[in-house]
Structures are given as structure tokens and as C-alpha cells.
Amino acid sequence: MKRHLISAADLSVEDAILILDTAEEMSQVASRPIKKLPTLRGRTVVNLFFEDSTRTRTSFELAAKRLSADVINFSAKGSSVSKGESLKDTALTLQAMGADAVVIRHSASGAPHRLAHSGWIHGSVLNAGDGTHEHPTQALLDAFTMRRRLAGAPDGGPVPHGEAGDGTGRDLAGRRVAIVGDVLHSRVVRSNVHLLTTLGAEVTLVAPPTLLPIGVESWPCRVSYDLDEVLPKSDAVMMLRVQRERMNAAFFPTEREYSRRYGLNAERVARLPEHAIVMHPGPMNRGMEITAEVADSARSTIVEQVTNGVSVRMAALYLLLGGADLAASDSGR
Amino acid sequence: MSASRETPAQSPPTGRPVAASGSAPSGAAGFDPATARPVLEAPEIDRALTRIAHEIVERAKGAGDVVLLGIPRRGVPLARRLAERLARIEGREVPVGSLDITMYRDDLRMRPTRAPERTSIPPVGVDGRLVVLVDDVLFSGRTIRAALDALGDIGRPRAVQLAVLVDRGHRELPIRADYVGKNLPTSLRETVKVLLDEHDGRDAVLIGDRG
């Protein structure tokens, strides 16, 4: 394992499977009366959030606490960052406080990379979402959820809806995943395309042409503009949130038009294969990209994804922090 | 009673890293194949396990509430083998599971990260039961210390006992086994390696010099 988790593209298939397998063991802790391991006792994890994200921050916080680490939540709002402090000075402060790991969310793509490779801090850096770039732990929890549901049966096949499988040791070879919606603004997509491809899955992006980034043709995935054509060939459909706060240009005519062409409703779900699952990274716009009926159906893994997020983040924190501090022999690159 | 202690061949020198594993290194790190010689072969391992199974039944006065928990990796197949023998003696199934101790080790900060192994607790749980921990080699006792911590987070057994195939001495903690397949006085320069059919294709206990 590397010392930092900046991009899903950095993970080899062995790394990815190690994290997912470790997460499988971590998930058992959640079902115990004592949901705690002594593993990271005495280590300090800082959640450095320059952008609000209660969901991701809480997930990382819970994961670190379940491993007995001390957690400091550092949000930009109300801190010296809002008074003009730079990333460097914030990092030096955290280093002086003895942070062993920094979980960073930043609106600028590349901020976690800068933090990891500038030498400002000696601890591990975990990217919790940077700009429109990457969100690797989200991709890992999505892959974990897919592996459990689609490769979780003892024979490596899909488990019936509502049951929890165990895909330990397996990859996602041959599984077909459709990712639908605002690819342009989504950091989840980039991480997912890298990771799912590494794990052997075939990814198809479905979006209006205006919501696809320039250069998407060089990504290791297919692109389609027609959801109805892709659905029957998909083992998993991942709906992305329409980020209303980023819809500052005419990306699509009206919300109703978007919903009609790219929204997931019961009628469309009926076109999916029997075993296929419906995913959403949350938070959802019910009625826009996904109907309430679909979101609450047995095929939907939306709540499961949140639970799995804690297990995956525990695995990532353990694998980055649990061993000896190899900083002396490892330059961190 | 097989649990009599052998005197360690020599006391542990100071300054030795506390990283000493209770299990024989399975990757044979530091194990010199040229000097490896078998001290137990398959029939003796078989007999030792049968004897331990009878001792468990005798001490537990039947194996009514016994749960066997193997410590990965080689404790797990040993626990399964013991469970089979107990089932034959008692005429009914004995719950068996595995208990990974990776997250509870005291040397995590001194070694590269290791991947956790499988923990599976039988559906009956451990509350109020007699849990017999099963491992291949008892050495420093640190693995068993970690196992006791791990067990405490899972439930509250009525009592905990320890069964090991080989006790090689050199304890660093006040821990002893209740059932021992063979007491094997060793020097700290030596390495003990347990091979089991399930993992290694043959049953044997080898002793050799550190390479």
C-alpha cells in the first residue's frame, strides 16, 4: 500500500482488493455489541474540510473513532482559513499538532496532492473529494457494495435483493456498470471509472452531451446518450445527483426534460436484468434523477452504501496508518 | 495433564523486538530449509489432537457448552480437526469458528501493515460458553493476549481455555496453555514451523535455525 490515498487511479488491482477485503472484515465490527477496535489507539486523524460535507465527514469520523483514533474536525468556516490563511499554513499547524493522518476535502482539484507531496506534513493524506477531480473512498465503497451484491454469492454470482453477500477475494470482472447524469461536475465518476476498470468492470457513462467533460473519449469507458438502450445490459446503475448549485449554464432545457430523458423511474427499472442494483452516492433529488419509488425499492443500495462507507474508510485508515511508520524509508511517493 | 511447562532453553535476551509472533512464521521468513528437521509427523499430530479432544471432554465434563475458536491461519484448521474429534466422542456437533487478532496486536506500529484474516463467530455466540482458543505454536504469549482482548469485544465467555499443538517456551507474558500437543524446548535461534495439510499439503512440525 502507498502512504496516501489521493486518487483511485493510483490503486493496483491488488491494492483495491486488499482494501475491499479488509473492509469486509471491518464490516463485522458494526454488528458487534462493542463497535470498536484498539488498532489506531494514540493516533490522531484530522478531518480538514474546506467544503461542507456532513455525510463524508461523519463517515470518516466514525471510521476513525471505531479504530480508537483521536479525531479533530477542522472546518474552514469560522476558522482562520476564512480569514485568509493558506493551505500551507493550515498544514503546518496540523503538523505541529502531530496529526498522523489528514482527511481533506477541498473545492480545488489537486489540493490533496499538493498537501501530500509538498513536505508540509509527514502524515498520510486521504482525499475526501477535491473539486471535480476525485473522491476515491466513495468509489471504493461503491465497488464494495457492487461486489457484495453482484459477486457475493458462494459461486461468485449475484445475491438475491435484500441479502448481504460476501465477495472476499473477488474482483468485478465482466460486471457492467452504467453511471448516469452529471458527469461533468462529478468527482465520484472519475474515481469510479478508474477503480471499476481496474477491478475488471465495464463502465458506460450516460449523460446529455452538455454534461460530459472535454476529453471523456480518452477515459477507459464507453459513453452513451440513451439511457433506455443501456439499461438492459447493466448489472448496476449508478445515478448521480444533479448538482443544482452548479447548474449555472444552460446544461439542459428544463428539469422536467432532464428527468424524462435521464431520470430513473419504475418503468425504466423494469428494463434492468433481474439481479441488477440501483445506486446513488447521495444526497438525492427525489423526483428528479430518481423517483422515490425506485429509491426505496429492494434493488436500491443507497442506505447500504452509507453503512459500507464506514467499513471502507476504516479499511483505508487501517491500511494507511496501522503499520509501522515507514516515513524514514519511504518518501511517500 | 499435558499442560506442564517446560523450562525455556534460555531466557529472552533484552532488547529483542516485542514483535515476536506467537505463531510460527508461515512465510518461513528467517527459516533455513537446509537445517529444518521434523519433530512431529502426521500420525503424531493426529494422536496429539485426539488426546487433546479427550482432555477437553474430560475437563469440561462433556463438551456441552464448548465453542472452539481457531486463531488464523493454522489455528483454524486445527480447531476444525478438534471439532470433528469432539463430535465423534460426544455424538453431536461442536460449534467452531475463527478469531483474527490482527487488530489487537501490540506490534502494529513496529511492522508493515498486515491484512486482517477472517473472524467468524458461530451463531451460538460466546456468551456464557467455554471457549477453547486453538493455535499452532505458543511462543511469547502475545498472540494469546491479543486473542483475549479480541474475545472480550465479542462477548463474555464463562471461561476461556487454550489448546496449542506445540509449546516452544520463551513466554513474555503470564500465559499458559491448558492443552498442549507437544512441549518443544527450543532456543531462540531456532524457528518452529507447523505445516498442515489444509494449507501446506502435508502435516508436520519442523524445527530449524533462523536463516
mmCIF file of C-alpha atoms in Angstrom, chain A residues 18 22 24-26 28 32-34 36-39 42-43 166 168 318-319 322-325, chain B residues 100 102-104 108-120 149-150 152-155:
data_model
loop_
_atom_site.group_PDB
_atom_site.id
_atom_site.type_symbol
_atom_site.label_atom_id
_atom_site.label_comp_id
_atom_site.label_asym_id
_atom_site.label_seq_id
_atom_site.Cartn_x
_atom_site.Cartn_y
_atom_site.Cartn_z
ATOM 1 C CA LEU A 18 -6.870 -5.690 -0.229
ATOM 2 C CA THR A 22 -10.169 -5.532 4.783
ATOM 3 C CA GLU A 24 -15.311 -6.908 4.646
ATOM 4 C CA GLU A 25 -13.636 -7.771 7.964
ATOM 5 C CA MET A 26 -14.236 -4.263 9.294
ATOM 6 C CA GLN A 28 -18.244 -7.277 11.115
ATOM 7 C CA ARG A 32 -20.975 -6.381 17.421
ATOM 8 C CA PRO A 33 -22.140 -5.073 20.788
ATOM 9 C CA ILE A 34 -18.785 -3.269 21.144
ATOM 10 C CA LYS A 36 -14.625 -0.588 18.498
ATOM 11 C CA LEU A 37 -11.127 -1.845 17.740
ATOM 12 C CA PRO A 38 -7.993 -0.701 19.600
ATOM 13 C CA THR A 39 -5.968 -0.635 16.375
ATOM 14 C CA GLY A 42 -2.996 7.038 20.213
ATOM 15 C CA ARG A 43 -3.097 8.166 16.587
ATOM 16 C CA ASP A 166 -19.527 -11.707 0.892
ATOM 17 C CA THR A 168 -13.951 -11.528 -0.279
ATOM 18 C CA TYR A 318 -6.081 1.000 8.936
ATOM 19 C CA LEU A 319 -4.046 0.140 5.848
ATOM 20 C CA GLY A 322 -1.994 0.738 11.028
ATOM 21 C CA GLY A 323 1.520 -0.372 10.228
ATOM 22 C CA ALA A 324 4.929 0.903 11.102
ATOM 23 C CA ASP A 325 5.708 4.482 10.211
ATOM 24 C CA ASP B 100 -8.476 -12.954 13.958
ATOM 25 C CA THR B 102 -4.538 -8.647 13.774
ATOM 26 C CA MET B 103 -6.335 -5.526 15.004
ATOM 27 C CA TYR B 104 -5.386 -6.287 18.614
ATOM 28 C CA LEU B 108 1.198 -2.981 14.763
ATOM 29 C CA ARG B 109 3.319 0.137 14.906
ATOM 30 C CA MET B 110 6.540 -1.827 14.503
ATOM 31 C CA ARG B 111 5.800 -3.778 11.350
ATOM 32 C CA PRO B 112 4.403 -3.070 7.924
ATOM 33 C CA THR B 113 0.626 -3.240 7.754
ATOM 34 C CA ARG B 114 -0.750 -6.744 7.665
ATOM 35 C CA ALA B 115 -4.096 -7.674 6.165
ATOM 36 C CA PRO B 116 -6.659 -8.920 8.644
ATOM 37 C CA GLU B 117 -7.783 -12.538 8.386
ATOM 38 C CA ARG B 118 -11.267 -13.902 8.758
ATOM 39 C CA THR B 119 -13.149 -13.742 12.060
ATOM 40 C CA SER B 120 -16.231 -15.930 12.163
ATOM 41 C CA ASP B 149 -8.759 -8.769 24.059
ATOM 42 C CA ALA B 150 -10.490 -9.640 20.795
ATOM 43 C CA GLY B 152 -13.673 -9.566 25.188
ATOM 44 C CA ASP B 153 -15.086 -7.326 22.447
ATOM 45 C CA ILE B 154 -17.222 -10.135 21.068
ATOM 46 C CA GLY B 155 -18.849 -11.386 24.251
#
